[in-house]
C-alpha cells in the first residue's frame, strides 16, 4: 500500500541519515573566551537535507 511504502521510505531515509553521523571525539570542552573550530564533511548536498549542528552545554539539554 502507499502508506506502507511511505513508512518504508521514511525508515530507510532515517537509517541512511544516521549512517552519516561521525562524531570524533564524542565531546569537546572549551573554556569561556576560547574558540573552537569544527568541520563536517558529508556525502550528500547539504542544501537538499535539513542538516544542523547540535550541541549540549554542560548540565543542559541538546540545542540546535
Coordinates of C-alpha atoms in Angstrom, one line a residue, residues 2-4 6-7 10-11 14 20-21 23-26 30 32 35 37-38 41-42 44-45 47 52 56 58-59 63:
X2 CA 1.0 3.6 -0.4
X3 CA 1.0 4.2 3.4
X4 CA 3.4 1.2 3.9
X6 CA 5.9 5.9 2.7
X7 CA 6.8 4.4 6.1
X10 CA 10.9 7.2 5.9
X11 CA 12.6 4.4 7.9
X14 CA 16.2 7.9 8.8
X20 CA 26.2 9.8 8.1
X21 CA 26.8 10.8 11.7
X23 CA 31.3 12.1 15.9
X24 CA 35.0 12.2 16.7
X25 CA 35.6 12.9 19.6
X26 CA 32.3 12.4 21.3
X30 CA 36.1 24.8 25.5
X32 CA 34.8 30.6 28.1
X35 CA 37.5 29.5 20.2
X37 CA 36.6 25.3 15.1
X38 CA 34.7 22.3 14.0
X41 CA 32.1 16.5 5.6
X42 CA 29.0 14.8 4.2
X44 CA 25.2 14.5 0.2
X45 CA 24.1 18.0 -0.8
X47 CA 21.0 22.2 0.7
X52 CA 22.2 21.0 11.7
X56 CA 24.8 20.2 24.6
X58 CA 27.3 21.2 30.4
X59 CA 24.3 20.4 32.6
X63 CA 20.4 22.7 21.5

